[in-house]
XYZ file of C-alpha atoms in Angstrom:
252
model
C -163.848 -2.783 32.142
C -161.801 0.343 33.356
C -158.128 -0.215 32.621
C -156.925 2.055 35.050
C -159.012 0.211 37.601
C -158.000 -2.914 36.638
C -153.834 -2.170 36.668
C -153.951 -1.101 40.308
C -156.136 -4.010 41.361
C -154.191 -7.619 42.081
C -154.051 -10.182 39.444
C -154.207 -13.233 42.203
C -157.504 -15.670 41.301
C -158.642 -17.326 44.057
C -159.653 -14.239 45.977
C -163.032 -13.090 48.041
C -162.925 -9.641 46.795
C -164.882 -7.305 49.161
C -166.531 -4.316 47.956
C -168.340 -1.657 50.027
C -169.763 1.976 49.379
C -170.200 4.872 51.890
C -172.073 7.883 50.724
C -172.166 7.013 47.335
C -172.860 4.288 44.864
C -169.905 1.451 44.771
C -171.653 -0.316 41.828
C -169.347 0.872 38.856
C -167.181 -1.691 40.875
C -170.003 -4.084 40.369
C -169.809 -3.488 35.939
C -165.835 -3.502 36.183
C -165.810 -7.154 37.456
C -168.651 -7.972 35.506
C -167.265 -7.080 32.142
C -163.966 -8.082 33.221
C -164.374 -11.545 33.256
C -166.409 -11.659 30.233
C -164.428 -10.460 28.281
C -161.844 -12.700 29.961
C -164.005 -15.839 28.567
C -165.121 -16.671 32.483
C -168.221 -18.648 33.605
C -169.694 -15.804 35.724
C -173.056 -16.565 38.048
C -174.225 -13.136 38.674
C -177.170 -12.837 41.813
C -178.711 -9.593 41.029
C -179.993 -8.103 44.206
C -180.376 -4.688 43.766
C -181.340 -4.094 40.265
C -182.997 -5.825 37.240
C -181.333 -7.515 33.977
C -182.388 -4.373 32.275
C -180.224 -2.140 34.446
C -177.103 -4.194 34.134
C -176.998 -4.774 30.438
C -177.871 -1.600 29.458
C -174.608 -0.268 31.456
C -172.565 -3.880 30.198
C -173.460 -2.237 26.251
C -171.611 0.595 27.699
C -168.640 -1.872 28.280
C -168.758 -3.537 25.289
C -170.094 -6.884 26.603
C -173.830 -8.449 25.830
C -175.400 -9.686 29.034
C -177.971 -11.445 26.592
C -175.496 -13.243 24.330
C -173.945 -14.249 27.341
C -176.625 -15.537 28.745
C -177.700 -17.433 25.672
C -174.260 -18.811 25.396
C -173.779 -20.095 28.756
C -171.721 -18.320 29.668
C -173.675 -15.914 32.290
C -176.213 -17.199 34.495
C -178.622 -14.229 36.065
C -180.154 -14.551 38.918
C -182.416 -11.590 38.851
C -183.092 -11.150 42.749
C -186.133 -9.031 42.550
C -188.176 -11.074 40.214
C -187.011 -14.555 42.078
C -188.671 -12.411 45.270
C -191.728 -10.760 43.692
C -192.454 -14.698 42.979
C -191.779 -16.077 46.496
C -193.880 -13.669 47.969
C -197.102 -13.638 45.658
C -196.884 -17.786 44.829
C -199.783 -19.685 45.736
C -197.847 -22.712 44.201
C -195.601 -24.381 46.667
C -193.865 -26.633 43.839
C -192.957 -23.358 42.093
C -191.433 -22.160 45.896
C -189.299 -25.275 46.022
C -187.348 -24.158 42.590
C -186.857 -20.656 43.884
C -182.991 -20.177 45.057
C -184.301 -17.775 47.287
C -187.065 -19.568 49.417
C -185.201 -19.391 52.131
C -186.663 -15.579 52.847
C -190.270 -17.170 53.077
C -189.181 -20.540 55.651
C -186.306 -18.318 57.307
C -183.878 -21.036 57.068
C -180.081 -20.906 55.845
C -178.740 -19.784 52.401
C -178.324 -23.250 51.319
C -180.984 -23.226 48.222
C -179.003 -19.968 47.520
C -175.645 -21.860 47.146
C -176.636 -25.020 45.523
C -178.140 -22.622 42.321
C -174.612 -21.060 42.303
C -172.390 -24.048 42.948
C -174.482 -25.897 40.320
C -173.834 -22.342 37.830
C -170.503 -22.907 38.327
C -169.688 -26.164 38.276
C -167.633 -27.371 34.919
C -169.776 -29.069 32.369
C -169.036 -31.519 29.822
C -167.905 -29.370 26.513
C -167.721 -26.373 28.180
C -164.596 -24.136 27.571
C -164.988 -21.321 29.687
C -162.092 -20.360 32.129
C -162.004 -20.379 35.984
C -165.855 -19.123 36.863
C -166.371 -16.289 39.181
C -169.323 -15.269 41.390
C -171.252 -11.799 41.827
C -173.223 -10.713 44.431
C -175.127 -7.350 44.420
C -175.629 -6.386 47.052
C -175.511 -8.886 50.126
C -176.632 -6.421 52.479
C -180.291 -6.124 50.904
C -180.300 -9.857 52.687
C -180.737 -8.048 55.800
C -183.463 -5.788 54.854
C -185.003 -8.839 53.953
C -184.573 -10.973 57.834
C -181.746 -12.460 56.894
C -179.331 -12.504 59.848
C -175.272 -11.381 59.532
C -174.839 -14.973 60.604
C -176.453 -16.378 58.212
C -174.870 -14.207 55.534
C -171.003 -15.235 56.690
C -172.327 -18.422 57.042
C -173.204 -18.550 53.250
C -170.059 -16.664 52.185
C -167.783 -19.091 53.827
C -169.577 -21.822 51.813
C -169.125 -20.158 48.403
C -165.161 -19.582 49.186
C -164.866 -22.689 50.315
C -166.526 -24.137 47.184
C -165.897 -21.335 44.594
C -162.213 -20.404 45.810
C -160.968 -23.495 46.337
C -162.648 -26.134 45.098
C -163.586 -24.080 41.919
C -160.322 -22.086 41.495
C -162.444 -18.864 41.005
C -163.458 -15.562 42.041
C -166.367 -14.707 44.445
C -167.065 -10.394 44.412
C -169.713 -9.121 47.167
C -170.585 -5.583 47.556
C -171.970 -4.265 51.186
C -173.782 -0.829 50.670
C -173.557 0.882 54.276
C -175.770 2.610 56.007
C -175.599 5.361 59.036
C -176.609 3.626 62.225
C -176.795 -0.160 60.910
C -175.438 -2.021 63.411
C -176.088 -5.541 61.363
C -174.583 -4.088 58.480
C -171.631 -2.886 60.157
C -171.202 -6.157 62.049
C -171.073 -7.950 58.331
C -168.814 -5.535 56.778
C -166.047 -6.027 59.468
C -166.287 -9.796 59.573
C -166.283 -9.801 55.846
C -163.319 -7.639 55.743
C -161.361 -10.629 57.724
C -162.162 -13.094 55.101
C -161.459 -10.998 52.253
C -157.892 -11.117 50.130
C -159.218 -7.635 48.322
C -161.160 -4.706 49.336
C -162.089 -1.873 47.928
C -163.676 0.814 49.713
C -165.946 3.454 47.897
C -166.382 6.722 49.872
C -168.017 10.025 48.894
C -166.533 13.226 49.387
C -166.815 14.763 52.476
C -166.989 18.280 51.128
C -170.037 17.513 49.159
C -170.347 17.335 45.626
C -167.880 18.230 42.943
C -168.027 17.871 39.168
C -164.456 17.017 38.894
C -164.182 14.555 40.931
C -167.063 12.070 42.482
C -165.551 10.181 45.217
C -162.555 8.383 47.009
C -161.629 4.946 46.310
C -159.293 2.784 48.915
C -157.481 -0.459 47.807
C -156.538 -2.179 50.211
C -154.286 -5.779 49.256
C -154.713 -8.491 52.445
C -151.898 -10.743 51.128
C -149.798 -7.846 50.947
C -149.629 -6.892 55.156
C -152.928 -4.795 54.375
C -150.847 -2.672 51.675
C -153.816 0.415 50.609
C -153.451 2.747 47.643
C -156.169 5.272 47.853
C -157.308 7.100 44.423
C -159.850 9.387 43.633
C -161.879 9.004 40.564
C -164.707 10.518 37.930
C -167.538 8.483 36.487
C -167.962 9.656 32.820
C -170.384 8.413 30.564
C -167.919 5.111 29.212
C -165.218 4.575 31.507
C -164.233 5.588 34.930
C -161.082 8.030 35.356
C -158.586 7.809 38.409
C -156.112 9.342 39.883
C -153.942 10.493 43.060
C -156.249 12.711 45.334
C -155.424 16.151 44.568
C -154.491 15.549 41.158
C -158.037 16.180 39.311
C -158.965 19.432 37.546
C -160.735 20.879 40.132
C -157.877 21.891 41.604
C -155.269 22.410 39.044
């Protein structure tokens, strides 16, 4: 985790958090939150859509946390999104389709399989002692590369507040990667925005690239009359270093 990250950022549970990147690549977001509540002794379900098991431990080792010993504990369960679709689309078996939490992409119909993997990921277990659990999903906009409609995506987020947030007393984390000219994307981003308690907006610089500093981010508290705190920050090899925009080396 990146402890000046996680000091600006609210300690309310409970929360949708909504992450989104513009021009750059929101998903050191993605390992913060991961680690985060690993370290934190969470039950974390974690739908990998963008990138493979590999990817994300290598980065977690970065972090100090063991996506593998996790996973053998319990304690994480991976749903690694490009495997679970490399399987859908080249099966020949359909009992092997009906165990797939993403089988909706092949039948078009809702996200339901999707939620009943994670709702059953999360829900306590006899002689487990993990804290409040905590769901991660990078990133729910590849859903609509894939047919799946906005509707169908708010549709499936509402479900996993209503059952993660509430019901659950945990965390739910989405990131939205947007595009230039995606009206479907943008349509999801502002809805989700509504139903969000957290967001946090990752923006590149619009002067191009600069060594001292790699991009803008903008946190922005819904609880708190829409309260934002915008930063600017520098992704070194370990951590993640922020600070007020103007403030960075480049310029001092």
């Amino acid at each position: 985790m990146f402890p000046e990250l996680q000091s600006a950022l609210s300690p309310e549970r409970r929360q949708f958090i909504l992450i989104s990147d513009w021009r750059t690549d929101g998903g050191f977001l993605i390992h913060h939150f991961l680690s985060d509540y690993l370290k934190s002794r969470r039950k974390v379900c974690f739908v990998a859509l963008a990138q493979s098991f590999s990817h994300y431990n290598l980065i977690a080792q970065k972090l100090g946390v063991n996506l593998v010993s996790a996973r053998d504990e319990g304690q994480l369960v991976f749903l690694e999104g490009l495997k679970s679709y490399t399987s859908l689309l080249f099966s020949q078996t359909p009992e092997a389709d009906s165990q797939n939490p993403l089988r909706f992409l092949r039948t078009g119909a809702d996200l339901r399989p999707l939620y009943d993997f994670i709702y059953g990921a999360l829900a306590p277990s006899a002689g487990e002692e993990w804290r409040s659990p905590a769901l991660i999903v990078d990133d729910v906009s590849l859903l609509i590369s894939l047919g799946v409609t906005p509707l169908q995506i708010l549709d499936f987020i509402h479900y996993c507040r209503a059952g993660i947030c509430h019901q659950l007393q945990g965390d739910v984390v989405c990131l939205v990667h947007r595009e230039e000219e995606d009206e479907d994307g943008e349509v999801l981003m502002r809805a989700l925005c509504h139903q969000s308690g957290l967001i946090l907006q990752a923006e590149g610089l619009t002067t191009g690239f600069c060594k001292d500093v790699h991009g803008q981010l903008t946190i922005t508290h819904q609880q708190h009359q829409d309260r934002s705190t915008i930063y600017q920050y520098k992704i070194q090899d370990k951590n993640v270093s922020f600070f007020a925009p103007g403030l960075s080396a480049a310029v001092l």
